[in-house]
Amino acid sequence: MDTQNAKAKLLFNHATTLNLHTGNLVNRSRLKKKCPSSPSEELQDCIRATLSEWSTTTASTAGKELPSTLDCCIAQATDEITPEEREELKVSVKVFLSGSDCSSIRNAVDMACLSLGVSQLDSVIIAPPPLPEGETLTLEHLQPLWTELESLVQSLKIAAIGTSDLDKSLLEQLYNWAQVKPSSNQVNLASCCVMPPDLTAFAKEFDIQLLTHNDPKELISSTSFQEAVQESTQDQQVADWSLEWVLRYSVIVKSRGIIKSKGYLVQAKRRNL
């Protein structure tokens, strides 16, 4: 165990990019010992569990060039979709951005397709990065993100795109401006226990599905992410690591409405090298 942890720590100390895939959480019974109190706690638990397991199964690094990108996943926990079952399944994802780099969206979508063994995602909802205190989300914030999503629709990587936490005014502005119209908008019922009537009326008129969620503005803080890395790898240099994005996916059996698989993909980069 100590030797394996030392290998994992060596890899972490050298790497500049971390790609993490929790695998199918439906099948990972060790994460079901307690019910997480929030999406943030669930994600932190998943990062900790995946890195801990990866650390104990790291292959020998002797005589090998250390990689700059670490792909941390548990092979037996992943659940790729076969071509035969693809038509029966709906793959929905939500991308949580940490910064304003629009290439993160394409990066996350590409990694999801690769991890799940599909060429196209059925639905992608974007959660814009948290804004500085006092700033309000505007169309100008959304436009570069939406343009990137539209290009992914045009290249057939995504079938439908949606938004999160837009009020009626901003959703209308985006709808009028966009080439590819939003097909859905998530509403956080923690901040609004009843759907606003003006939002409901607009969504109905333009065939936009209103969904509910309970995700916080920031899915996981830098501190919580760094704590999870530190606890599972014994790496003391975690302050160098910062999240780029988090993607949460659900694979649903269309005919039965049940979740076949769900999980998270995470990318982080190491700064100040």
Short mmCIF file of C-alpha atoms in Angstrom, two decimals:
data_model
loop_
_atom_site.label_atom_id
_atom_site.label_comp_id
_atom_site.label_asym_id
_atom_site.label_seq_id
_atom_site.Cartn_x
_atom_site.Cartn_y
_atom_site.Cartn_z
CA MET A 1 0.00 0.00 0.00
CA ASP A 2 2.76 2.44 0.93
CA THR A 3 4.65 1.64 -2.27
CA GLN A 4 1.53 2.16 -4.36
CA ASN A 5 0.81 5.48 -2.65
CA ALA A 6 4.39 6.56 -3.30
CA LYS A 7 3.94 5.77 -7.01
CA ALA A 8 0.69 7.73 -7.10
CA LYS A 9 2.33 10.68 -5.34
CA LEU A 10 5.24 10.62 -7.82
CA LEU A 11 2.81 10.70 -10.74
CA PHE A 12 0.85 13.56 -9.19
CA ASN A 13 3.97 15.59 -8.51
CA HIS A 14 4.95 15.36 -12.18
CA ALA A 15 1.56 15.73 -13.88
CA THR A 16 0.09 19.03 -15.10
CA THR A 17 -3.38 17.76 -16.10
CA LEU A 18 -5.73 15.43 -14.25
CA ASN A 19 -8.66 13.72 -15.99
CA LEU A 20 -10.86 11.80 -13.58
CA HIS A 21 -13.82 9.53 -14.31
CA THR A 22 -15.79 8.18 -11.36
CA GLY A 23 -17.28 5.39 -13.42
CA ASN A 24 -20.88 4.27 -13.07
CA LEU A 25 -22.05 5.26 -9.59
CA VAL A 26 -25.11 3.01 -9.91
CA ASN A 27 -22.77 0.00 -9.66
CA ARG A 28 -20.35 1.34 -7.04
CA SER A 29 -21.79 0.01 -3.81
CA ARG A 30 -18.99 1.38 -1.67
CA LEU A 31 -20.29 4.88 -2.36
CA LYS A 32 -23.74 3.92 -1.08
CA LYS A 33 -22.72 3.55 2.56
CA LYS A 34 -24.17 6.96 3.25
CA CYS A 35 -26.45 9.21 1.31
CA PRO A 36 -24.68 12.46 0.40
CA SER A 37 -26.44 15.55 1.72
CA SER A 38 -25.82 17.56 -1.45
CA PRO A 39 -24.47 17.28 -5.02
CA SER A 40 -21.27 18.95 -3.74
CA GLU A 41 -20.75 16.29 -1.07
CA GLU A 42 -21.50 13.52 -3.57
CA LEU A 43 -18.87 14.85 -5.97
CA GLN A 44 -16.25 15.24 -3.26
CA ASP A 45 -16.93 11.68 -2.06
CA CYS A 46 -16.64 10.41 -5.65
CA ILE A 47 -13.32 12.19 -6.27
CA ARG A 48 -11.90 10.87 -3.01
CA ALA A 49 -13.06 7.29 -3.66
CA THR A 50 -11.85 7.22 -7.28
CA LEU A 51 -8.41 8.65 -6.47
CA SER A 52 -8.00 6.34 -3.45
CA GLU A 53 -8.76 3.28 -5.54
CA TRP A 54 -6.60 4.51 -8.41
CA SER A 55 -3.72 5.17 -6.00
CA THR A 56 -3.75 1.55 -4.84
CA THR A 57 -3.78 0.13 -8.38
CA THR A 58 -1.22 2.40 -10.03
CA ALA A 59 1.07 0.54 -12.39
CA SER A 60 4.82 0.60 -11.84
CA THR A 61 6.58 3.76 -12.99
CA ALA A 62 10.05 2.22 -13.03
CA GLY A 63 11.91 2.95 -16.25
CA LYS A 64 8.98 4.83 -17.74
CA GLU A 65 8.66 8.44 -18.69
CA LEU A 66 6.24 10.09 -16.30
CA PRO A 67 3.10 11.36 -18.09
CA SER A 68 2.05 15.02 -17.96
CA THR A 69 -1.61 13.97 -18.12
CA LEU A 70 -3.07 11.56 -15.58
CA ASP A 71 -6.17 9.61 -16.55
CA CYS A 72 -7.63 8.41 -13.26
CA CYS A 73 -10.46 5.94 -13.69
CA ILE A 74 -11.39 2.50 -12.44
CA ALA A 75 -11.67 0.32 -15.54
CA GLN A 76 -14.12 -2.18 -14.08
CA ALA A 77 -16.38 0.62 -12.84
CA THR A 78 -16.87 2.26 -16.23
CA ASP A 79 -19.90 1.33 -18.28
CA GLU A 80 -19.51 2.01 -21.99
CA ILE A 81 -22.59 2.00 -24.19
CA THR A 82 -22.62 -0.63 -26.94
CA PRO A 83 -23.80 0.25 -30.48
CA GLU A 84 -26.63 -2.28 -30.09
CA GLU A 85 -28.15 -0.53 -27.07
CA ARG A 86 -27.48 3.09 -28.10
CA GLU A 87 -30.92 3.69 -29.65
CA GLU A 88 -32.64 2.65 -26.42
CA LEU A 89 -30.69 5.10 -24.27
CA LYS A 90 -30.68 8.85 -23.70
CA VAL A 91 -27.38 10.41 -22.64
CA SER A 92 -27.84 13.70 -20.79
CA VAL A 93 -25.04 15.78 -19.31
CA LYS A 94 -24.56 19.01 -17.40
CA VAL A 95 -21.25 20.86 -17.69
CA PHE A 96 -20.15 23.05 -14.77
CA LEU A 97 -17.48 25.52 -15.86
CA SER A 98 -14.93 26.92 -13.43
CA GLY A 99 -13.59 29.62 -15.77
CA SER A 100 -14.37 31.46 -18.98
CA ASP A 101 -12.28 29.26 -21.31
CA CYS A 102 -14.83 28.13 -23.90
CA SER A 103 -12.57 25.29 -25.10
CA SER A 104 -13.44 23.57 -21.80
CA ILE A 105 -16.91 22.83 -23.20
CA ARG A 106 -15.57 20.94 -26.23
CA ASN A 107 -12.99 19.24 -24.05
CA ALA A 108 -15.67 18.03 -21.63
CA VAL A 109 -18.00 16.85 -24.41
CA ASP A 110 -15.19 14.99 -26.20
CA MET A 111 -14.17 13.27 -22.96
CA ALA A 112 -17.76 12.27 -22.21
CA CYS A 113 -18.21 10.75 -25.68
CA LEU A 114 -14.93 8.87 -25.35
CA SER A 115 -15.66 7.63 -21.82
CA LEU A 116 -19.19 6.46 -22.62
CA GLY A 117 -18.37 5.05 -26.06
CA VAL A 118 -20.79 7.27 -28.00
CA SER A 119 -20.39 9.67 -30.92
CA GLN A 120 -23.13 12.08 -29.81
CA LEU A 121 -24.68 13.30 -26.55
CA ASP A 122 -28.46 13.66 -26.61
CA SER A 123 -28.61 16.68 -24.33
CA VAL A 124 -26.08 19.11 -22.81
CA ILE A 125 -26.95 21.76 -20.22
CA ILE A 126 -24.38 24.45 -19.50
CA ALA A 127 -23.80 25.94 -16.06
CA PRO A 128 -21.78 29.16 -16.52
CA PRO A 129 -18.82 29.78 -14.20
CA PRO A 130 -19.58 31.56 -10.90
CA LEU A 131 -19.36 35.33 -11.24
CA PRO A 132 -17.49 37.69 -8.89
CA GLU A 133 -19.49 39.10 -5.98
CA GLY A 134 -21.92 41.76 -7.16
CA GLU A 135 -21.88 40.77 -10.85
CA THR A 136 -25.04 39.62 -12.63
CA LEU A 137 -25.18 37.10 -15.48
CA THR A 138 -25.84 38.78 -18.84
CA LEU A 139 -26.25 37.75 -22.46
CA GLU A 140 -22.65 38.88 -23.06
CA HIS A 141 -21.46 36.28 -20.55
CA LEU A 142 -23.48 33.55 -22.27
CA GLN A 143 -22.75 34.30 -25.92
CA PRO A 144 -19.24 32.80 -26.22
CA LEU A 145 -20.33 29.68 -24.30
CA TRP A 146 -23.43 29.27 -26.46
CA THR A 147 -21.44 29.76 -29.66
CA GLU A 148 -19.21 26.86 -28.63
CA LEU A 149 -22.26 24.70 -27.90
CA GLU A 150 -23.78 25.60 -31.26
CA SER A 151 -20.62 24.49 -33.08
CA LEU A 152 -20.86 21.14 -31.28
CA VAL A 153 -24.49 20.78 -32.41
CA GLN A 154 -23.46 21.60 -35.98
CA SER A 155 -20.69 18.98 -35.85
CA LEU A 156 -23.24 16.42 -34.53
CA LYS A 157 -21.49 15.94 -31.17
CA ILE A 158 -24.63 17.17 -29.35
CA ALA A 159 -28.31 16.83 -30.34
CA ALA A 160 -29.88 19.44 -28.02
CA ILE A 161 -28.53 22.21 -25.76
CA GLY A 162 -29.98 23.85 -22.68
CA THR A 163 -29.35 26.43 -20.00
CA SER A 164 -29.42 26.70 -16.24
CA ASP A 165 -30.90 29.31 -13.91
CA LEU A 166 -31.95 31.87 -16.52
CA ASP A 167 -34.89 34.10 -15.69
CA LYS A 168 -37.50 34.92 -18.33
CA SER A 169 -35.73 38.09 -19.50
CA LEU A 170 -32.32 36.46 -20.03
CA LEU A 171 -33.78 33.28 -21.53
CA GLU A 172 -35.71 35.42 -24.02
CA GLN A 173 -32.59 37.40 -24.92
CA LEU A 174 -30.64 34.20 -25.49
CA TYR A 175 -33.48 32.64 -27.51
CA ASN A 176 -33.77 35.67 -29.79
CA TRP A 177 -30.01 35.89 -30.34
CA ALA A 178 -29.13 32.19 -30.70
CA GLN A 179 -28.97 30.28 -33.97
CA VAL A 180 -29.53 26.97 -32.16
CA LYS A 181 -32.34 27.64 -29.71
CA PRO A 182 -32.22 26.38 -26.09
CA SER A 183 -34.37 23.26 -25.71
CA SER A 184 -34.44 23.39 -21.90
CA ASN A 185 -33.78 25.62 -18.90
CA GLN A 186 -33.09 24.35 -15.40
CA VAL A 187 -34.61 26.19 -12.44
CA ASN A 188 -33.22 25.88 -8.92
CA LEU A 189 -36.16 25.29 -6.63
CA ALA A 190 -34.06 26.16 -3.58
CA SER A 191 -34.18 29.81 -4.66
CA CYS A 192 -37.68 29.67 -6.14
CA CYS A 193 -40.16 27.10 -4.85
CA VAL A 194 -42.70 27.85 -7.58
CA MET A 195 -41.91 28.31 -11.26
CA PRO A 196 -42.25 32.04 -12.14
CA PRO A 197 -45.40 32.49 -14.26
CA ASP A 198 -43.65 34.67 -16.88
CA LEU A 199 -40.90 32.06 -17.31
CA THR A 200 -43.48 29.26 -17.55
CA ALA A 201 -45.50 31.14 -20.17
CA PHE A 202 -42.44 31.95 -22.30
CA ALA A 203 -41.12 28.38 -22.13
CA LYS A 204 -44.52 26.99 -23.13
CA GLU A 205 -44.84 29.38 -26.08
CA PHE A 206 -41.42 28.50 -27.48
CA ASP A 207 -41.38 24.80 -26.55
CA ILE A 208 -38.58 25.07 -23.97
CA GLN A 209 -38.66 22.37 -21.32
CA LEU A 210 -38.38 23.65 -17.75
CA LEU A 211 -36.48 21.30 -15.44
CA THR A 212 -35.68 21.53 -11.74
CA HIS A 213 -32.37 21.02 -9.95
CA ASN A 214 -30.71 21.53 -6.58
CA ASP A 215 -27.14 22.24 -7.65
CA PRO A 216 -25.30 25.08 -5.87
CA LYS A 217 -23.84 27.98 -7.88
CA GLU A 218 -20.41 26.42 -7.41
CA LEU A 219 -20.68 22.64 -7.55
CA ILE A 220 -17.42 22.12 -5.69
CA SER A 221 -15.04 24.74 -4.33
CA SER A 222 -11.30 24.73 -5.02
CA THR A 223 -10.70 24.02 -1.34
CA SER A 224 -13.03 20.99 -1.29
CA PHE A 225 -11.47 19.62 -4.47
CA GLN A 226 -7.94 20.07 -3.11
CA GLU A 227 -8.92 18.41 0.19
CA ALA A 228 -10.25 15.37 -1.68
CA VAL A 229 -7.01 15.11 -3.70
CA GLN A 230 -4.83 15.55 -0.61
CA GLU A 231 -6.68 12.92 1.43
CA SER A 232 -6.57 10.30 -1.29
CA THR A 233 -3.03 10.82 -2.64
CA GLN A 234 -1.11 12.26 0.33
CA ASP A 235 0.09 14.95 -2.08
CA GLN A 236 1.02 18.04 -0.09
CA GLN A 237 1.20 20.27 -3.18
CA VAL A 238 -2.55 20.35 -3.82
CA ALA A 239 -2.74 24.16 -3.77
CA ASP A 240 -1.25 24.06 -7.29
CA TRP A 241 -4.29 22.22 -8.64
CA SER A 242 -7.36 24.07 -9.91
CA LEU A 243 -10.57 22.75 -11.47
CA GLU A 244 -11.24 23.42 -15.14
CA TRP A 245 -14.67 21.82 -15.35
CA VAL A 246 -16.95 19.12 -13.99
CA LEU A 247 -19.34 17.09 -16.15
CA ARG A 248 -22.17 15.03 -14.67
CA TYR A 249 -23.86 12.47 -16.90
CA SER A 250 -26.95 10.28 -16.75
CA VAL A 251 -27.75 7.42 -19.12
CA ILE A 252 -31.48 6.72 -19.10
CA VAL A 253 -33.37 3.78 -20.60
CA LYS A 254 -35.96 5.59 -22.73
CA SER A 255 -38.71 2.98 -22.60
CA ARG A 256 -38.57 2.51 -18.82
CA GLY A 257 -37.38 5.90 -17.60
CA ILE A 258 -34.77 4.35 -15.30
CA ILE A 259 -31.15 5.42 -14.85
CA LYS A 260 -28.78 2.80 -16.28
CA SER A 261 -25.64 4.69 -15.30
CA LYS A 262 -24.53 8.02 -13.89
CA GLY A 263 -21.23 9.55 -12.94
CA TYR A 264 -18.85 12.48 -13.09
CA LEU A 265 -15.94 13.49 -15.28
CA VAL A 266 -13.53 16.07 -13.87
CA GLN A 267 -10.58 17.93 -15.32
CA ALA A 268 -8.05 19.88 -13.29
CA LYS A 269 -4.77 21.57 -14.15
CA ARG A 270 -1.70 22.29 -12.09
CA ARG A 271 -0.55 25.90 -11.99
CA ASN A 272 2.56 27.75 -10.82
CA LEU A 273 5.02 25.21 -12.20
#
